[in-house]
Structure formats: structure tokens, C-alpha cells
PDB file of C-alpha atoms in Angstrom:
ATOM      1  CA  MET N   1      35.951 -57.171 146.158  1.00 94.00           C
ATOM      2  CA  VAL N   2      34.422 -59.435 143.392  1.00 97.00           C
ATOM      3  CA  GLU N   3      36.857 -61.569 141.419  1.00 97.00           C
ATOM      4  CA  PRO N   4      37.109 -61.398 137.664  1.00 96.00           C
ATOM      5  CA  GLU N   5      36.945 -64.938 138.538  1.00 97.00           C
ATOM      6  CA  THR N   6      34.251 -65.123 139.968  1.00 97.00           C
ATOM      7  CA  PHE N   7      32.440 -63.903 137.149  1.00 97.00           C
ATOM      8  CA  THR N   8      34.125 -66.035 134.946  1.00 97.00           C
ATOM      9  CA  PHE N   9      32.733 -69.324 136.658  1.00 97.00           C
ATOM     10  CA  LEU N  10      29.283 -67.741 136.931  1.00 97.00           C
ATOM     11  CA  ALA N  11      29.167 -67.008 132.923  1.00 97.00           C
ATOM     12  CA  GLU N  12      30.885 -70.436 132.705  1.00 97.00           C
ATOM     13  CA  LEU N  13      28.224 -72.297 135.176  1.00 96.00           C
ATOM     14  CA  ALA N  14      25.411 -70.805 133.391  1.00 94.00           C
ATOM     15  CA  GLN N  15      26.820 -72.367 130.091  1.00 95.00           C
ATOM     16  CA  ASN N  16      27.302 -76.151 132.202  1.00 95.00           C
ATOM     17  CA  ASN N  17      24.536 -76.217 134.560  1.00 93.00           C
ATOM     18  CA  ARG N  18      25.190 -79.502 135.907  1.00 91.00           C
ATOM     19  CA  LYS N  19      26.296 -82.143 138.372  1.00 91.00           C
ATOM     20  CA  ALA N  20      28.783 -83.486 136.106  1.00 94.00           C
ATOM     21  CA  TRP N  21      30.945 -80.061 135.386  1.00 95.00           C
ATOM     22  CA  VAL N  22      30.577 -78.503 138.358  1.00 94.00           C
ATOM     23  CA  ASP N  23      32.549 -81.924 139.956  1.00 94.00           C
ATOM     24  CA  GLN N  24      34.732 -80.723 137.156  1.00 96.00           C
ATOM     25  CA  HIS N  25      35.448 -77.514 138.416  1.00 96.00           C
ATOM     26  CA  ARG N  26      35.786 -78.298 142.465  1.00 95.00           C
ATOM     27  CA  ASP N  27      38.690 -75.424 142.656  1.00 97.00           C
ATOM     28  CA  GLU N  28      36.547 -73.171 140.585  1.00 97.00           C
ATOM     29  CA  PHE N  29      33.620 -73.585 142.545  1.00 95.00           C
ATOM     30  CA  GLY N  30      35.109 -73.277 146.084  1.00 96.00           C
ATOM     31  CA  ASP N  31      37.384 -70.036 145.086  1.00 97.00           C
ATOM     32  CA  ALA N  32      33.999 -68.779 143.859  1.00 96.00           C
ATOM     33  CA  ARG N  33      32.354 -69.322 147.507  1.00 95.00           C
ATOM     34  CA  ARG N  34      35.368 -68.027 149.008  1.00 96.00           C
ATOM     35  CA  ASN N  35      34.913 -64.973 147.456  1.00 97.00           C
ATOM     36  CA  PHE N  36      31.744 -64.580 148.438  1.00 96.00           C
ATOM     37  CA  THR N  37      32.542 -65.270 151.912  1.00 95.00           C
ATOM     38  CA  GLY N  38      35.348 -62.557 151.915  1.00 96.00           C
ATOM     39  CA  ILE N  39      32.585 -60.074 150.055  1.00 97.00           C
ATOM     40  CA  ALA N  40      29.799 -60.821 153.294  1.00 96.00           C
ATOM     41  CA  MET N  41      32.384 -60.090 155.846  1.00 96.00           C
ATOM     42  CA  THR N  42      33.417 -56.821 153.869  1.00 97.00           C
ATOM     43  CA  LEU N  43      29.616 -55.916 153.796  1.00 97.00           C
ATOM     44  CA  HIS N  44      29.409 -56.646 157.671  1.00 96.00           C
ATOM     45  CA  SER N  45      32.533 -54.729 158.385  1.00 96.00           C
ATOM     46  CA  TYR N  46      31.203 -51.489 157.086  1.00 98.00           C
ATOM     47  CA  ALA N  47      27.559 -51.895 158.498  1.00 97.00           C
ATOM     48  CA  ASP N  48      28.233 -49.375 161.001  1.00 97.00           C
ATOM     49  CA  ARG N  49      27.625 -46.783 158.046  1.00 98.00           C
ATOM     50  CA  PHE N  50      24.569 -47.661 156.795  1.00 98.00           C
ATOM     51  CA  ASP N  51      22.398 -49.996 159.135  1.00 98.00           C
ATOM     52  CA  PRO N  52      23.333 -49.592 163.391  1.00 97.00           C
ATOM     53  CA  PHE N  53      21.496 -52.796 163.457  1.00 96.00           C
ATOM     54  CA  VAL N  54      23.461 -55.165 160.999  1.00 97.00           C
ATOM     55  CA  ALA N  55      26.601 -53.563 162.772  1.00 97.00           C
ATOM     56  CA  GLU N  56      25.602 -54.971 166.326  1.00 96.00           C
ATOM     57  CA  ALA N  57      24.383 -58.596 164.953  1.00 95.00           C
ATOM     58  CA  ARG N  58      26.870 -61.309 164.541  1.00 91.00           C
ATOM     59  CA  SER N  59      28.234 -61.520 161.622  1.00 87.00           C
ATOM     60  CA  LYS N  60      27.556 -65.258 159.866  1.00 87.00           C
ATOM     61  CA  PRO N  61      29.758 -65.110 156.579  1.00 84.00           C
ATOM     62  CA  LYS N  62      29.038 -68.290 155.495  1.00 81.00           C
ATOM     63  CA  GLN N  63      25.510 -68.244 156.020  1.00 85.00           C
ATOM     64  CA  SER N  64      25.370 -64.821 153.962  1.00 94.00           C
ATOM     65  CA  TYR N  65      25.145 -65.899 150.745  1.00 95.00           C
ATOM     66  CA  THR N  66      22.436 -67.798 148.772  1.00 91.00           C
ATOM     67  CA  LYS N  67      22.788 -71.563 148.348  1.00 87.00           C
ATOM     68  CA  MET N  68      24.292 -72.414 144.596  1.00 82.00           C
ATOM     69  CA  GLN N  69      22.798 -75.600 144.710  1.00 82.00           C
ATOM     70  CA  GLN N  70      18.702 -74.554 144.072  1.00 75.00           C
ATOM     71  CA  ASP N  71      16.125 -75.782 146.506  1.00 69.00           C
ATOM     72  CA  PRO N  72      13.458 -77.707 144.285  1.00 58.00           C
ATOM     73  CA  ARG N  73      10.581 -76.011 145.907  1.00 57.00           C
ATOM     74  CA  HIS N  74      11.742 -72.190 144.656  1.00 58.00           C
ATOM     75  CA  ARG N  75      13.702 -73.244 141.374  1.00 59.00           C
ATOM     76  CA  ASP N  76      14.700 -70.616 139.137  1.00 63.00           C
ATOM     77  CA  GLY N  77      15.008 -72.191 135.918  1.00 63.00           C
ATOM     78  CA  PRO N  78      15.923 -75.657 134.582  1.00 64.00           C
ATOM     79  CA  GLY N  79      19.529 -75.522 135.980  1.00 74.00           C
ATOM     80  CA  LEU N  80      20.621 -77.612 139.213  1.00 85.00           C
ATOM     81  CA  TYR N  81      22.565 -74.506 140.373  1.00 89.00           C
ATOM     82  CA  ARG N  82      21.694 -70.824 140.633  1.00 88.00           C
ATOM     83  CA  THR N  83      24.224 -68.807 138.431  1.00 90.00           C
ATOM     84  CA  GLY N  84      23.471 -65.479 140.542  1.00 93.00           C
ATOM     85  CA  VAL N  85      24.133 -64.819 143.907  1.00 96.00           C
ATOM     86  CA  ASP N  86      22.864 -62.743 147.113  1.00 97.00           C
ATOM     87  CA  ILE N  87      25.409 -61.735 149.185  1.00 97.00           C
ATOM     88  CA  PHE N  88      23.360 -60.219 152.418  1.00 97.00           C
ATOM     89  CA  ALA N  89      23.988 -57.395 155.149  1.00 97.00           C
ATOM     90  CA  ASN N  90      21.443 -58.464 157.749  1.00 95.00           C
ATOM     91  CA  ALA N  91      20.336 -58.393 161.139  1.00 95.00           C
ATOM     92  CA  GLY N  92      18.097 -61.762 161.227  1.00 92.00           C
ATOM     93  CA  HIS N  93      17.663 -64.184 158.477  1.00 92.00           C
ATOM     94  CA  PRO N  94      18.092 -63.303 155.020  1.00 92.00           C
ATOM     95  CA  GLU N  95      14.992 -65.555 154.738  1.00 92.00           C
ATOM     96  CA  GLU N  96      12.852 -64.286 157.609  1.00 94.00           C
ATOM     97  CA  ASP N  97      14.091 -60.735 157.963  1.00 95.00           C
ATOM     98  CA  PHE N  98      14.267 -57.565 155.498  1.00 97.00           C
ATOM     99  CA  GLY N  99      18.209 -56.593 155.001  1.00 97.00           C
ATOM    100  CA  TYR N 100      20.922 -55.610 152.182  1.00 98.00           C
ATOM    101  CA  TYR N 101      21.853 -57.242 149.445  1.00 98.00           C
ATOM    102  CA  LEU N 102      24.610 -57.577 146.703  1.00 98.00           C
ATOM    103  CA  HIS N 103      23.194 -59.479 143.547  1.00 98.00           C
ATOM    104  CA  LEU N 104      26.096 -61.134 141.277  1.00 98.00           C
ATOM    105  CA  GLU N 105      25.035 -62.688 138.110  1.00 97.00           C
ATOM    106  CA  PRO N 106      26.949 -61.808 134.896  1.00 97.00           C
ATOM    107  CA  GLY N 107      26.008 -58.789 133.260  1.00 97.00           C
ATOM    108  CA  GLN N 108      22.889 -58.235 135.806  1.00 97.00           C
ATOM    109  CA  CYS N 109      24.480 -57.228 139.203  1.00 98.00           C
ATOM    110  CA  TYR N 110      22.659 -55.179 141.102  1.00 98.00           C
ATOM    111  CA  ALA N 111      22.229 -53.887 145.145  1.00 98.00           C
ATOM    112  CA  GLY N 112      19.819 -52.738 147.499  1.00 98.00           C
ATOM    113  CA  SER N 113      17.634 -54.066 150.380  1.00 98.00           C
ATOM    114  CA  GLY N 114      14.425 -56.448 150.341  1.00 98.00           C
ATOM    115  CA  LEU N 115      13.256 -59.821 151.623  1.00 97.00           C
ATOM    116  CA  LEU N 116      13.321 -61.589 148.146  1.00 95.00           C
ATOM    117  CA  GLN N 117      12.893 -65.593 148.969  1.00 92.00           C
ATOM    118  CA  PRO N 118      11.128 -65.538 152.371  1.00 94.00           C
ATOM    119  CA  SER N 119      10.386 -68.547 153.528  1.00 93.00           C
ATOM    120  CA  LYS N 120       6.463 -69.071 154.732  1.00 94.00           C
ATOM    121  CA  THR N 121       6.736 -67.388 158.184  1.00 96.00           C
ATOM    122  CA  GLY N 122       8.673 -64.378 156.865  1.00 96.00           C
ATOM    123  CA  LEU N 123       6.608 -64.276 153.872  1.00 97.00           C
ATOM    124  CA  ASN N 124       3.336 -64.111 156.539  1.00 97.00           C
ATOM    125  CA  ARG N 125       5.102 -61.819 158.426  1.00 97.00           C
ATOM    126  CA  MET N 126       5.456 -59.139 155.734  1.00 98.00           C
ATOM    127  CA  GLN N 127       1.997 -59.387 154.148  1.00 98.00           C
ATOM    128  CA  LYS N 128       0.427 -59.116 157.762  1.00 97.00           C
ATOM    129  CA  ARG N 129       2.642 -55.929 157.639  1.00 98.00           C
ATOM    130  CA  LEU N 130       1.867 -54.564 153.832  1.00 98.00           C
ATOM    131  CA  HIS N 131      -2.057 -54.891 155.176  1.00 98.00           C
ATOM    132  CA  ASP N 132      -2.094 -53.549 158.956  1.00 98.00           C
ATOM    133  CA  ASP N 133       0.206 -50.155 157.760  1.00 98.00           C
ATOM    134  CA  PRO N 134       0.056 -49.565 153.968  1.00 97.00           C
ATOM    135  CA  ALA N 135       0.381 -45.575 154.477  1.00 97.00           C
ATOM    136  CA  GLY N 136       4.015 -46.216 156.072  1.00 98.00           C
ATOM    137  CA  LEU N 137       4.596 -48.372 153.084  1.00 98.00           C
ATOM    138  CA  GLU N 138       4.217 -45.718 150.889  1.00 97.00           C
ATOM    139  CA  ASP N 139       5.898 -43.202 153.148  1.00 98.00           C
ATOM    140  CA  ALA N 140       9.330 -45.251 153.046  1.00 98.00           C
ATOM    141  CA  LEU N 141       8.714 -45.427 149.240  1.00 98.00           C
ATOM    142  CA  ARG N 142       8.276 -41.663 148.724  1.00 98.00           C
ATOM    143  CA  ASP N 143      11.236 -40.655 151.451  1.00 98.00           C
ATOM    144  CA  ASP N 144      13.960 -38.486 149.641  1.00 98.00           C
ATOM    145  CA  ALA N 145      17.333 -40.263 149.165  1.00 98.00           C
ATOM    146  CA  PHE N 146      15.062 -43.667 148.059  1.00 98.00           C
ATOM    147  CA  SER N 147      13.081 -42.434 145.330  1.00 98.00           C
ATOM    148  CA  GLU N 148      15.933 -40.783 144.021  1.00 98.00           C
ATOM    149  CA  MET N 149      18.258 -44.081 144.101  1.00 98.00           C
ATOM    150  CA  PHE N 150      15.163 -46.718 143.225  1.00 98.00           C
ATOM    151  CA  PRO N 151      13.012 -44.506 140.833  1.00 98.00           C
ATOM    152  CA  ASN N 152      11.302 -47.749 140.069  1.00 97.00           C
ATOM    153  CA  GLY N 153      10.418 -48.495 143.477  1.00 97.00           C
ATOM    154  CA  LEU N 154       9.727 -52.088 144.260  1.00 98.00           C
ATOM    155  CA  PHE N 155      10.083 -55.434 142.296  1.00 98.00           C
ATOM    156  CA  THR N 156       9.333 -59.029 142.895  1.00 97.00           C
ATOM    157  CA  ARG N 157      10.943 -61.961 141.434  1.00 94.00           C
ATOM    158  CA  LYS N 158       7.791 -64.111 142.083  1.00 93.00           C
ATOM    159  CA  LYS N 159       4.185 -62.658 141.672  1.00 95.00           C
ATOM    160  CA  LEU N 160       1.120 -64.135 142.783  1.00 95.00           C
ATOM    161  CA  ASN N 161      -1.990 -64.516 140.953  1.00 95.00           C
ATOM    162  CA  SER N 162      -4.182 -62.918 143.333  1.00 96.00           C
ATOM    163  CA  VAL N 163      -4.263 -61.607 146.708  1.00 97.00           C
ATOM    164  CA  PRO N 164      -2.826 -64.235 149.283  1.00 96.00           C
ATOM    165  CA  GLN N 165      -5.386 -66.389 150.871  1.00 95.00           C
ATOM    166  CA  GLY N 166      -7.562 -63.851 154.267  1.00 95.00           C
ATOM    167  CA  TYR N 167      -6.984 -60.471 152.172  1.00 97.00           C
ATOM    168  CA  GLU N 168      -9.025 -58.495 149.896  1.00 96.00           C
ATOM    169  CA  ARG N 169      -8.445 -57.515 146.652  1.00 95.00           C
ATOM    170  CA  ASP N 170      -9.510 -54.132 147.495  1.00 96.00           C
ATOM    171  CA  ASP N 171      -6.867 -54.152 150.236  1.00 97.00           C
ATOM    172  CA  PRO N 172      -5.042 -50.760 149.833  1.00 96.00           C
ATOM    173  CA  ALA N 173      -1.522 -53.071 149.977  1.00 97.00           C
ATOM    174  CA  ALA N 174      -3.275 -55.458 147.215  1.00 97.00           C
ATOM    175  CA  PRO N 175      -0.590 -54.824 144.577  1.00 97.00           C
ATOM    176  CA  TYR N 176       2.247 -55.414 147.383  1.00 98.00           C
ATOM    177  CA  LEU N 177       0.862 -58.305 149.008  1.00 98.00           C
ATOM    178  CA  GLN N 178       0.653 -60.228 145.356  1.00 98.00           C
ATOM    179  CA  MET N 179       4.745 -59.965 146.231  1.00 98.00           C
ATOM    180  CA  ALA N 180       6.189 -63.286 147.091  1.00 96.00           C
ATOM    181  CA  GLY N 181       9.034 -61.343 148.177  1.00 97.00           C
ATOM    182  CA  LEU N 182       9.862 -57.790 147.386  1.00 98.00           C
ATOM    183  CA  GLY N 183      13.039 -55.114 147.517  1.00 98.00           C
ATOM    184  CA  CYS N 184      14.480 -52.454 145.584  1.00 98.00           C
ATOM    185  CA  ARG N 185      17.685 -52.988 143.714  1.00 98.00           C
ATOM    186  CA  LYS N 186      20.301 -50.545 141.695  1.00 98.00           C
ATOM    187  CA  ASN N 187      21.548 -51.532 138.505  1.00 98.00           C
ATOM    188  CA  LEU N 188      26.028 -51.890 138.912  1.00 98.00           C
ATOM    189  CA  PRO N 189      28.273 -52.746 135.848  1.00 97.00           C
ATOM    190  CA  ASP N 190      30.043 -56.357 136.579  1.00 97.00           C
ATOM    191  CA  ALA N 191      33.193 -54.139 136.170  1.00 96.00           C
ATOM    192  CA  PHE N 192      32.591 -51.781 138.881  1.00 96.00           C
ATOM    193  CA  LEU N 193      32.645 -54.249 141.121  1.00 98.00           C
ATOM    194  CA  TYR N 194      36.495 -55.263 140.467  1.00 97.00           C
ATOM    195  CA  ASP N 195      37.230 -52.395 142.537  1.00 95.00           C
ATOM    196  CA  ASP N 196      37.494 -52.474 146.444  1.00 93.00           C
ATOM    197  CA  ASP N 197      36.400 -49.011 146.321  1.00 95.00           C
ATOM    198  CA  ALA N 198      33.176 -50.165 145.124  1.00 97.00           C
ATOM    199  CA  ILE N 199      32.364 -50.606 148.388  1.00 98.00           C
ATOM    200  CA  ASP N 200      31.330 -46.348 149.391  1.00 98.00           C
ATOM    201  CA  THR N 201      29.153 -47.011 146.735  1.00 98.00           C
ATOM    202  CA  LEU N 202      27.484 -50.480 147.945  1.00 98.00           C
ATOM    203  CA  ILE N 203      27.128 -48.100 151.501  1.00 98.00           C
ATOM    204  CA  GLU N 204      25.805 -45.024 149.822  1.00 98.00           C
ATOM    205  CA  ILE N 205      23.142 -47.051 148.114  1.00 98.00           C
ATOM    206  CA  PHE N 206      22.406 -49.170 151.036  1.00 98.00           C
ATOM    207  CA  ARG N 207      22.114 -46.152 152.992  1.00 98.00           C
ATOM    208  CA  ALA N 208      19.302 -45.169 150.864  1.00 98.00           C
ATOM    209  CA  ALA N 209      17.358 -48.224 150.774  1.00 98.00           C
ATOM    210  CA  SER N 210      17.369 -48.145 154.600  1.00 98.00           C
ATOM    211  CA  PRO N 211      13.921 -46.971 154.648  1.00 98.00           C
ATOM    212  CA  LEU N 212      12.389 -50.050 153.282  1.00 98.00           C
ATOM    213  CA  VAL N 213      14.599 -52.191 155.758  1.00 98.00           C
ATOM    214  CA  ARG N 214      13.335 -50.082 158.841  1.00 97.00           C
ATOM    215  CA  TYR N 215       9.705 -50.176 157.612  1.00 98.00           C
ATOM    216  CA  PHE N 216       9.569 -53.979 157.899  1.00 97.00           C
ATOM    217  CA  ASP N 217      11.724 -54.779 160.728  1.00 84.00           C
TER     218      ASP N 217
END
């Protein structure tokens, strides 16, 4: 599934995160992106085993992983390039709609479901859903398979200092409204992902994560 050279490239990129180095390693850069595309195609081809809506959606593998060059508006760290990549299996757009993902980053791989880096429209829709039905989210989090696979519940990559404008601090969903994107994750060893049979475990993770996707979408 994941080629060892892909992890090697990402690890070296983390140590040399500048355009001049990437320009000198265009072949490795291209090989990594082809690997990401292949993984996206694999996730979509198995989607009937974890989410029929994803299986029925049109596959767009080259648009199904985060761009390597960071958007200045959402930059994570000082580097020009991301050293961790999310590969998606979504029925909609990964910046607009909740879906499933595999995060690849040397020593920090994980999989689950979520809307982790939403557009402004996607974030507003997510917040409205949380406000309108906080009990529905709690039901999803209490699902037996979900809670067993993700005992730590939800996480965010960016937490707001307060609830968004238009919401009250005592809103029942306040802790989640402060998450500028959220999801669940199951940590995975890098070497585990070298094996093509890893798809079977990813399917189990995605099945367990599906209540979160269904709640939002």
C-alpha cells in the first residue's frame, strides 16, 4: 500500500523543507504523489465495504489528498511544504463534507473520519449541525464500535479561543464548537502500512468511524 520510499521522502522533506531541495528531488516528489493517488484509488475501490455513499460517488483520486504546498492561510509550521498528507475517501469534497481519511507522516500515521481542514462554508455548516443537534453527536460517540475503536473521542488540529460569533458560551456543544475542524483517529505503525493487507484494518477503522460521518452528512 504505502511504498517505503514515500516515508523516506516525507522524512527527508521534514529535514529539508524548502523549494530548492524539492526542486532537486522532483522525481521522488512525483513518485510520492503517484503513491498517494494509488492509495486514494484503493480506498475508493473498497468503499462498498464501509460506506455505500462513498462507493457510489465519483472517484477523483488526484483531488483526494492534501496538496503538498501549504496554503499560507492555514500553514502548519514554518515550512513551505506539508510533511504529513491526508488521503481521503469522501462522498463529497474533503474541505466541505465529512468523510474518511488516512494520514501519512513518518512516526505519526493514523486513520479515521472527520472534516479536519474545512473551508469557511464547511466549518459554518459543521457548527450549525453541532448547535442544532448536540444529542445526536453524543449518540454517535457512544456507538459501541466507535467508542471501542476511538476511546479518546474527538480531536482537532486547531482549537478556537472561544465559541464562534453567534453562539453562546453555555451552548451544550460549546467544546466542539471551539474545534475548527474535528475528527476521530486510530494510530497506526508506519511499517504496518507497507502491507497491502492493511486495507482490511482500514476498512474496520472506517466502519467504526462511520457514525460520525452519518451524523454530519
